[in-house]
mmCIF file of C-alpha atoms in Angstrom:
data_model
loop_
_atom_site.group_PDB
_atom_site.id
_atom_site.type_symbol
_atom_site.label_atom_id
_atom_site.label_comp_id
_atom_site.label_asym_id
_atom_site.label_seq_id
_atom_site.Cartn_x
_atom_site.Cartn_y
_atom_site.Cartn_z
ATOM 1 C CA MET A 162 18.012 -9.576 4.347
ATOM 2 C CA GLU A 163 18.044 -6.949 6.865
ATOM 3 C CA LEU A 164 14.854 -5.314 8.290
ATOM 4 C CA ASN A 165 16.275 -1.835 7.913
ATOM 5 C CA SER A 166 16.555 -2.443 4.421
ATOM 6 C CA LEU A 167 12.962 -3.609 4.086
ATOM 7 C CA ARG A 168 11.698 -0.577 5.759
ATOM 8 C CA GLN A 169 13.760 1.773 3.500
ATOM 9 C CA PHE A 170 12.230 -0.187 0.257
ATOM 10 C CA LEU A 171 8.836 0.521 1.559
ATOM 11 C CA VAL A 172 9.397 4.238 1.797
ATOM 12 C CA VAL A 173 10.932 4.258 -1.676
ATOM 13 C CA ALA A 174 8.091 2.069 -3.019
ATOM 14 C CA ARG A 175 5.471 4.539 -1.406
ATOM 15 C CA LEU A 176 7.118 7.755 -2.807
ATOM 16 C CA GLU A 177 8.607 6.412 -5.954
ATOM 17 C CA HIS A 178 11.213 8.981 -5.527
ATOM 18 C CA LEU A 179 14.897 8.418 -4.132
ATOM 19 C CA SER A 180 15.729 11.962 -2.896
ATOM 20 C CA GLY A 181 12.097 12.194 -1.224
ATOM 21 C CA ALA A 182 12.731 8.795 0.394
ATOM 22 C CA ALA A 183 16.164 9.693 1.559
ATOM 23 C CA GLU A 184 15.015 12.918 2.942
ATOM 24 C CA GLU A 185 12.150 11.169 4.941
ATOM 25 C CA LEU A 186 14.476 8.543 6.054
ATOM 26 C CA ARG A 187 17.249 10.985 6.818
ATOM 27 C CA VAL A 188 19.779 9.046 4.873
ATOM 28 C CA ALA A 189 22.235 10.101 2.066
ATOM 29 C CA GLN A 190 20.608 9.413 -1.049
ATOM 30 C CA PRO A 191 23.667 7.363 -2.689
ATOM 31 C CA SER A 192 23.327 5.155 0.486
ATOM 32 C CA LEU A 193 19.607 4.431 -0.070
ATOM 33 C CA SER A 194 20.445 3.728 -3.800
ATOM 34 C CA ARG A 195 22.989 1.165 -2.727
ATOM 35 C CA THR A 196 20.502 -0.426 -0.305
ATOM 36 C CA ILE A 197 17.901 -0.929 -3.257
ATOM 37 C CA ALA A 198 20.521 -2.147 -5.350
ATOM 38 C CA ARG A 199 21.580 -4.653 -2.970
ATOM 39 C CA LEU A 200 17.985 -5.778 -2.197
ATOM 40 C CA GLU A 201 17.464 -6.265 -6.007
ATOM 41 C CA SER A 202 20.637 -8.150 -6.419
ATOM 42 C CA GLU A 203 19.810 -10.598 -3.568
ATOM 43 C CA LEU A 204 16.185 -11.047 -5.087
ATOM 44 C CA GLY A 205 17.556 -11.493 -8.497
ATOM 45 C CA THR A 206 15.248 -9.055 -10.091
ATOM 46 C CA PRO A 207 14.574 -5.388 -10.391
ATOM 47 C CA LEU A 208 11.942 -3.928 -8.209
ATOM 48 C CA PHE A 209 11.640 -0.504 -9.946
ATOM 49 C CA ASP A 210 11.357 0.597 -13.684
ATOM 50 C CA ARG A 211 14.129 3.413 -14.063
ATOM 51 C CA SER A 212 13.263 4.821 -17.437
ATOM 52 C CA GLY A 213 12.234 8.305 -16.701
ATOM 53 C CA ARG A 214 10.618 8.735 -13.267
ATOM 54 C CA LEU A 215 11.303 5.980 -10.869
ATOM 55 C CA ARG A 216 8.247 3.524 -10.966
ATOM 56 C CA LEU A 217 7.399 0.399 -8.642
ATOM 57 C CA ASN A 218 7.357 -2.458 -11.383
ATOM 58 C CA GLU A 219 5.100 -5.479 -10.943
ATOM 59 C CA ALA A 220 7.722 -7.416 -9.424
ATOM 60 C CA GLY A 221 8.076 -4.668 -6.638
ATOM 61 C CA LYS A 222 4.338 -4.474 -5.970
ATOM 62 C CA LEU A 223 4.048 -8.198 -5.286
ATOM 63 C CA PHE A 224 7.361 -7.861 -3.119
ATOM 64 C CA ARG A 225 5.939 -4.685 -1.144
ATOM 65 C CA ASP A 226 2.700 -6.455 -0.275
ATOM 66 C CA TYR A 227 4.508 -9.558 1.529
ATOM 67 C CA VAL A 228 6.903 -7.081 3.038
ATOM 68 C CA GLU A 229 4.116 -4.965 4.387
ATOM 69 C CA ARG A 230 2.448 -8.018 5.837
ATOM 70 C CA SER A 231 5.697 -9.449 7.382
ATOM 71 C CA LEU A 232 6.711 -6.159 8.900
ATOM 72 C CA GLY A 233 3.314 -5.679 10.043
ATOM 73 C CA GLU A 234 3.366 -9.200 11.842
ATOM 74 C CA LEU A 235 6.719 -8.358 13.519
ATOM 75 C CA ASP A 236 5.230 -5.005 14.782
ATOM 76 C CA ALA A 237 1.959 -6.705 16.158
ATOM 77 C CA GLY A 238 4.324 -9.353 17.870
ATOM 78 C CA ARG A 239 6.204 -6.501 19.511
ATOM 79 C CA ARG A 240 3.015 -4.812 20.648
ATOM 80 C CA ALA A 241 1.485 -7.999 21.947
ATOM 81 C CA LEU A 242 4.648 -8.605 23.982
ATOM 82 C CA ALA A 243 4.706 -5.189 25.402
ATOM 83 C CA GLU A 244 1.179 -5.489 26.385
ATOM 84 C CA ALA A 245 1.674 -9.001 28.085
ATOM 85 C CA VAL A 246 4.614 -7.703 29.980
ATOM 86 C CA SER A 247 3.420 -4.500 31.158
ATOM 87 C CA GLU A 248 -0.106 -6.006 31.829
ATOM 88 C CA GLY A 249 -1.619 -2.841 30.206
ATOM 89 C CA VAL A 250 -3.938 -2.171 27.354
ATOM 90 C CA GLY A 251 -1.628 0.052 25.290
ATOM 91 C CA THR A 252 -2.588 2.034 22.147
ATOM 92 C CA VAL A 253 -5.189 1.831 19.615
ATOM 93 C CA ARG A 254 -4.566 3.256 16.029
ATOM 94 C CA LEU A 255 -7.855 4.410 14.301
ATOM 95 C CA ALA A 256 -7.902 5.679 10.616
ATOM 96 C CA SER A 257 -11.018 7.346 8.972
ATOM 97 C CA GLU A 258 -11.838 9.660 5.977
ATOM 98 C CA THR A 259 -13.383 11.919 8.636
ATOM 99 C CA PHE A 260 -13.794 11.988 12.441
ATOM 100 C CA LEU A 261 -16.727 14.115 12.584
ATOM 101 C CA THR A 262 -19.133 11.113 12.770
ATOM 102 C CA LEU A 263 -17.016 9.416 15.269
ATOM 103 C CA THR A 264 -16.739 12.231 18.050
ATOM 104 C CA GLY A 265 -19.452 10.562 20.118
ATOM 105 C CA PRO A 266 -17.806 7.099 20.399
ATOM 106 C CA LEU A 267 -14.415 8.525 20.739
ATOM 107 C CA ALA A 268 -15.297 10.870 23.605
ATOM 108 C CA ALA A 269 -17.267 7.901 25.364
ATOM 109 C CA PHE A 270 -14.134 5.663 24.905
ATOM 110 C CA LYS A 271 -11.538 8.089 26.419
ATOM 111 C CA ARG A 272 -14.185 8.515 29.427
ATOM 112 C CA ALA A 273 -14.291 4.735 29.869
ATOM 113 C CA HIS A 274 -10.625 4.028 29.166
ATOM 114 C CA PRO A 275 -8.614 7.165 30.051
ATOM 115 C CA THR A 276 -5.268 5.326 30.017
ATOM 116 C CA ILE A 277 -5.425 4.066 26.638
ATOM 117 C CA GLU A 278 -3.562 6.231 24.086
ATOM 118 C CA VAL A 279 -5.629 6.760 20.871
ATOM 119 C CA GLU A 280 -3.833 7.501 17.685
ATOM 120 C CA LEU A 281 -5.809 8.988 14.939
ATOM 121 C CA ARG A 282 -4.834 9.165 11.309
ATOM 122 C CA TRP A 283 -6.783 10.553 8.299
ATOM 123 C CA MET A 284 -6.624 8.260 5.276
ATOM 124 C CA ALA A 285 -8.198 7.928 2.102
ATOM 125 C CA ALA A 286 -10.414 4.810 1.749
ATOM 126 C CA GLU A 287 -8.368 3.450 -1.245
ATOM 127 C CA ASP A 288 -5.418 3.112 1.274
ATOM 128 C CA MET A 289 -6.996 1.398 4.007
ATOM 129 C CA GLY A 290 -6.900 -2.055 2.835
ATOM 130 C CA ARG A 291 -3.207 -1.940 2.406
ATOM 131 C CA HIS A 292 -2.585 -0.181 5.788
ATOM 132 C CA LEU A 293 -4.889 -2.768 7.532
ATOM 133 C CA ARG A 294 -3.113 -5.779 5.924
ATOM 134 C CA ALA A 295 0.424 -4.308 6.885
ATOM 135 C CA GLN A 296 -1.073 -3.600 10.473
ATOM 136 C CA ASP A 297 0.016 0.027 10.287
ATOM 137 C CA VAL A 298 -3.272 0.707 11.804
ATOM 138 C CA ASP A 299 -5.834 -1.412 13.956
ATOM 139 C CA LEU A 300 -9.346 -0.096 12.575
ATOM 140 C CA CYS A 301 -10.380 2.051 9.816
ATOM 141 C CA VAL A 302 -13.871 3.763 9.338
ATOM 142 C CA ALA A 303 -14.822 4.314 5.766
ATOM 143 C CA SER A 304 -18.091 5.775 4.009
ATOM 144 C CA GLN A 305 -17.460 3.959 0.879
ATOM 145 C CA PRO A 306 -16.506 0.358 0.065
ATOM 146 C CA ILE A 307 -13.028 -1.064 0.494
ATOM 147 C CA SER A 308 -12.123 -3.434 -1.952
ATOM 148 C CA ALA A 309 -9.397 -5.752 -0.461
ATOM 149 C CA GLU A 310 -9.129 -9.227 0.583
ATOM 150 C CA GLY A 311 -8.493 -10.429 4.118
ATOM 151 C CA LEU A 312 -10.548 -7.801 5.908
ATOM 152 C CA GLU A 313 -13.646 -8.026 8.297
ATOM 153 C CA ALA A 314 -16.194 -5.337 8.431
ATOM 154 C CA VAL A 315 -19.413 -4.353 10.357
ATOM 155 C CA GLU A 316 -21.762 -1.475 9.010
ATOM 156 C CA LEU A 317 -22.223 1.121 11.439
ATOM 157 C CA LEU A 318 -24.599 3.582 9.880
ATOM 158 C CA ASP A 319 -26.665 3.670 6.650
ATOM 159 C CA ASP A 320 -27.080 7.513 6.579
ATOM 160 C CA VAL A 321 -29.218 9.339 3.824
ATOM 161 C CA VAL A 322 -27.460 12.284 2.136
ATOM 162 C CA GLY A 323 -29.201 15.494 1.179
ATOM 163 C CA VAL A 324 -28.289 18.936 -0.281
ATOM 164 C CA GLY A 325 -27.079 21.624 2.178
ATOM 165 C CA THR A 326 -27.882 25.084 1.128
ATOM 166 C CA PRO A 327 -27.424 28.775 2.365
ATOM 167 C CA PRO A 328 -30.354 30.114 4.437
ATOM 168 C CA GLU A 329 -31.763 32.122 1.765
ATOM 169 C CA HIS A 330 -31.086 29.873 -1.123
ATOM 170 C CA PRO A 331 -34.171 29.214 -3.513
ATOM 171 C CA LEU A 332 -34.068 25.466 -2.513
ATOM 172 C CA ALA A 333 -34.237 26.138 1.093
ATOM 173 C CA GLY A 334 -37.522 24.825 2.300
ATOM 174 C CA ARG A 335 -38.168 22.555 -0.666
ATOM 175 C CA ALA A 336 -39.539 19.066 0.504
ATOM 176 C CA SER A 337 -36.991 17.467 -2.110
ATOM 177 C CA VAL A 338 -34.792 18.190 -5.145
ATOM 178 C CA SER A 339 -33.967 16.202 -7.997
ATOM 179 C CA ILE A 340 -30.434 15.876 -9.488
ATOM 180 C CA GLU A 341 -31.741 17.476 -12.603
ATOM 181 C CA GLU A 342 -32.526 20.494 -10.710
ATOM 182 C CA LEU A 343 -29.094 20.555 -9.162
ATOM 183 C CA VAL A 344 -27.034 20.363 -12.762
ATOM 184 C CA ASP A 345 -26.258 24.212 -12.891
ATOM 185 C CA GLN A 346 -25.821 24.729 -9.307
ATOM 186 C CA PRO A 347 -22.433 25.732 -7.931
ATOM 187 C CA PHE A 348 -21.018 22.927 -5.550
ATOM 188 C CA VAL A 349 -18.634 23.011 -2.596
ATOM 189 C CA SER A 350 -17.215 19.614 -2.556
ATOM 190 C CA ALA A 351 -14.302 17.550 -1.073
ATOM 191 C CA ARG A 352 -11.362 16.553 -2.743
ATOM 192 C CA LYS A 353 -11.080 13.917 -5.410
ATOM 193 C CA GLY A 354 -11.297 10.286 -3.694
ATOM 194 C CA HIS A 355 -13.255 11.390 -0.665
ATOM 195 C CA TRP A 356 -16.728 9.712 -0.500
ATOM 196 C CA GLN A 357 -18.734 12.874 -0.764
ATOM 197 C CA ARG A 358 -16.883 13.638 -4.076
ATOM 198 C CA ARG A 359 -17.328 10.263 -5.582
ATOM 199 C CA LEU A 360 -21.037 10.095 -4.672
ATOM 200 C CA LEU A 361 -21.670 13.565 -6.028
ATOM 201 C CA GLU A 362 -19.726 12.713 -9.486
ATOM 202 C CA ARG A 363 -21.530 9.275 -9.558
ATOM 203 C CA LEU A 364 -25.001 10.754 -8.990
ATOM 204 C CA PHE A 365 -24.250 13.356 -12.000
ATOM 205 C CA ALA A 366 -22.662 10.750 -14.469
ATOM 206 C CA ALA A 367 -25.572 8.379 -14.059
ATOM 207 C CA ARG A 368 -27.518 11.156 -15.720
ATOM 208 C CA GLY A 369 -25.061 12.380 -18.287
ATOM 209 C CA HIS A 370 -23.991 15.475 -16.364
ATOM 210 C CA THR A 371 -20.754 16.741 -14.496
ATOM 211 C CA PRO A 372 -21.150 18.674 -11.208
ATOM 212 C CA ARG A 373 -20.012 22.448 -11.326
ATOM 213 C CA ILE A 374 -17.486 22.653 -8.454
ATOM 214 C CA VAL A 375 -16.627 26.041 -7.434
ATOM 215 C CA CYS A 376 -15.012 25.169 -4.272
ATOM 216 C CA GLU A 377 -12.818 22.317 -3.340
ATOM 217 C CA VAL A 378 -11.706 21.729 0.289
ATOM 218 C CA ASP A 379 -9.178 19.503 2.093
ATOM 219 C CA GLU A 380 -11.339 19.741 5.064
ATOM 220 C CA PRO A 381 -14.716 17.843 4.802
ATOM 221 C CA SER A 382 -15.856 19.205 8.121
ATOM 222 C CA ALA A 383 -15.664 22.630 6.603
ATOM 223 C CA ILE A 384 -18.252 22.132 3.710
ATOM 224 C CA ALA A 385 -21.290 22.978 5.863
ATOM 225 C CA ALA A 386 -19.740 26.105 6.936
ATOM 226 C CA LEU A 387 -18.813 27.210 3.497
ATOM 227 C CA ILE A 388 -22.234 26.336 2.180
ATOM 228 C CA SER A 389 -23.750 28.514 5.127
ATOM 229 C CA ALA A 390 -21.331 31.304 3.903
ATOM 230 C CA GLY A 391 -23.026 31.346 0.475
ATOM 231 C CA LEU A 392 -20.086 29.998 -1.468
ATOM 232 C CA GLY A 393 -22.460 27.282 -3.007
ATOM 233 C CA ILE A 394 -24.448 24.126 -2.073
ATOM 234 C CA GLY A 395 -23.101 20.628 -1.241
ATOM 235 C CA LEU A 396 -23.921 17.027 -0.407
ATOM 236 C CA VAL A 397 -24.296 16.866 3.394
ATOM 237 C CA PRO A 398 -25.156 13.540 5.288
ATOM 238 C CA ALA A 399 -28.316 13.856 7.592
ATOM 239 C CA PHE A 400 -25.974 12.765 10.465
ATOM 240 C CA ALA A 401 -23.780 15.703 10.195
ATOM 241 C CA TRP A 402 -26.556 18.295 9.560
ATOM 242 C CA THR A 403 -28.469 17.310 12.529
ATOM 243 C CA SER A 404 -25.359 17.464 14.950
ATOM 244 C CA ALA A 405 -25.266 19.785 17.651
ATOM 245 C CA THR A 406 -22.359 21.676 15.912
ATOM 246 C CA ARG A 407 -24.316 22.142 12.766
ATOM 247 C CA VAL A 408 -23.973 25.682 11.039
ATOM 248 C CA PRO A 409 -27.032 27.855 9.836
ATOM 249 C CA GLY A 410 -28.556 26.793 6.521
ATOM 250 C CA ALA A 411 -31.142 24.310 5.028
ATOM 251 C CA TRP A 412 -30.793 20.818 4.241
ATOM 252 C CA VAL A 413 -33.092 19.471 1.506
ATOM 253 C CA PRO A 414 -33.629 15.528 0.797
ATOM 254 C CA VAL A 415 -32.420 14.416 -2.804
ATOM 255 C CA ASP A 416 -34.900 12.547 -4.863
ATOM 256 C CA SER A 417 -32.766 9.631 -5.645
ATOM 257 C CA PRO A 418 -32.475 6.259 -3.635
ATOM 258 C CA ASP A 419 -28.788 6.121 -4.393
ATOM 259 C CA CYS A 420 -28.006 9.408 -2.495
ATOM 260 C CA ARG A 421 -26.868 7.907 0.690
ATOM 261 C CA ARG A 422 -23.575 6.660 2.223
ATOM 262 C CA ALA A 423 -22.908 3.380 4.506
ATOM 263 C CA VAL A 424 -20.327 4.069 7.231
ATOM 264 C CA THR A 425 -18.359 0.750 7.892
ATOM 265 C CA LEU A 426 -15.655 -0.310 10.483
ATOM 266 C CA TYR A 427 -12.937 -2.463 8.969
ATOM 267 C CA TRP A 428 -10.175 -4.609 10.659
ATOM 268 C CA GLY A 429 -7.718 -7.262 9.415
ATOM 269 C CA ALA A 430 -9.178 -10.834 9.391
ATOM 270 C CA GLY A 431 -6.932 -12.923 11.473
ATOM 271 C CA SER A 432 -4.771 -10.152 12.612
ATOM 272 C CA HIS A 433 -3.823 -9.829 16.395
ATOM 273 C CA LEU A 434 -5.898 -6.967 17.663
ATOM 274 C CA SER A 435 -4.568 -5.391 20.999
ATOM 275 C CA THR A 436 -7.015 -5.085 23.975
ATOM 276 C CA ALA A 437 -7.241 -1.556 23.333
ATOM 277 C CA ALA A 438 -8.123 -2.080 19.544
ATOM 278 C CA ARG A 439 -10.759 -4.518 20.692
ATOM 279 C CA LEU A 440 -12.484 -2.234 23.305
ATOM 280 C CA MET A 441 -12.443 0.530 20.580
ATOM 281 C CA ARG A 442 -14.025 -1.898 18.077
ATOM 282 C CA THR A 443 -16.743 -2.725 20.570
ATOM 283 C CA MET A 444 -17.368 0.766 21.410
ATOM 284 C CA ILE A 445 -17.789 1.946 17.863
ATOM 285 C CA ALA A 446 -19.616 -1.316 16.701
ATOM 286 C CA ASP A 447 -22.057 -0.891 19.731
ATOM 287 C CA TRP A 448 -22.757 2.570 19.324
ATOM 288 C CA ASP A 449 -26.227 3.893 19.120
ATOM 289 C CA TRP A 450 -26.177 6.421 16.228
ATOM 290 C CA VAL A 451 -29.662 7.557 17.044
ATOM 291 C CA THR A 452 -29.327 8.532 20.550
ATOM 292 C CA GLY A 453 -25.690 9.261 20.507
ATOM 293 C CA GLU A 454 -24.985 6.835 23.377
ATOM 294 C CA PRO A 455 -23.514 3.347 23.855
ATOM 295 C CA GLN A 456 -26.134 0.596 23.278
ATOM 296 C CA ASP A 457 -27.724 -0.660 26.511
ATOM 297 C CA LYS A 458 -26.839 -4.240 26.361
ATOM 298 C CA ARG A 459 -29.216 -5.099 29.371
#
């Protein structure tokens, strides 16, 4: 069973599309089809359902999880060896739903460790567990729970979430606002799956309502700017609204104990973390989110 065949299988499994996988891998589609067929023959079972669109079947999903972990261990071994031979600290790979919250510790990390290469990847929370187990990334930061086995975690920040409004909005200046008062309001929101969108939908669904979303964005950091421009209102965490880069507008607390987010740092349990990843984990885990500085350990 060749490593290259396994890596090609993972791409096909992720895309569930042969021509798309062939294009990404830069191989001919007939060659890729033969590779998958040989792998299935060697395993003695189909890995994909081919009735209509190509779909990874249950056997394929089971095999994919083992392949990801196996190749992840091999890649981790290569990185560990390179680190040992070069006596360096290498690279750290960090994934997050948004990096706005992490700008402070990231800047401090680069000042403290200028020779370490930092790779940042945007990633949906629902994908983080699989990528951590496969060791495609070293660390993940999410604002919603990751339901996956084999992970360790530390909560970084329990952040209250309020409503951001344009400067002259009728709600601006209020001491608080209820969900019921927000039912007919136009919302600026992140895409489906993002923690802010899920929180908004959960708060409304608990009261039998659906939010009226008039603007859906791919860049969560743009939500506050669009609110300030008058396109609507939106959920904004207190941390973001009080940052130095905040835009003009108002921030109103929501009268609901569930309107908050827990920012959590995750890594694979038992996985080899490079020196660079361990240093990054310490910097983020020990960050003082109130002062915006590393915690004084004296």
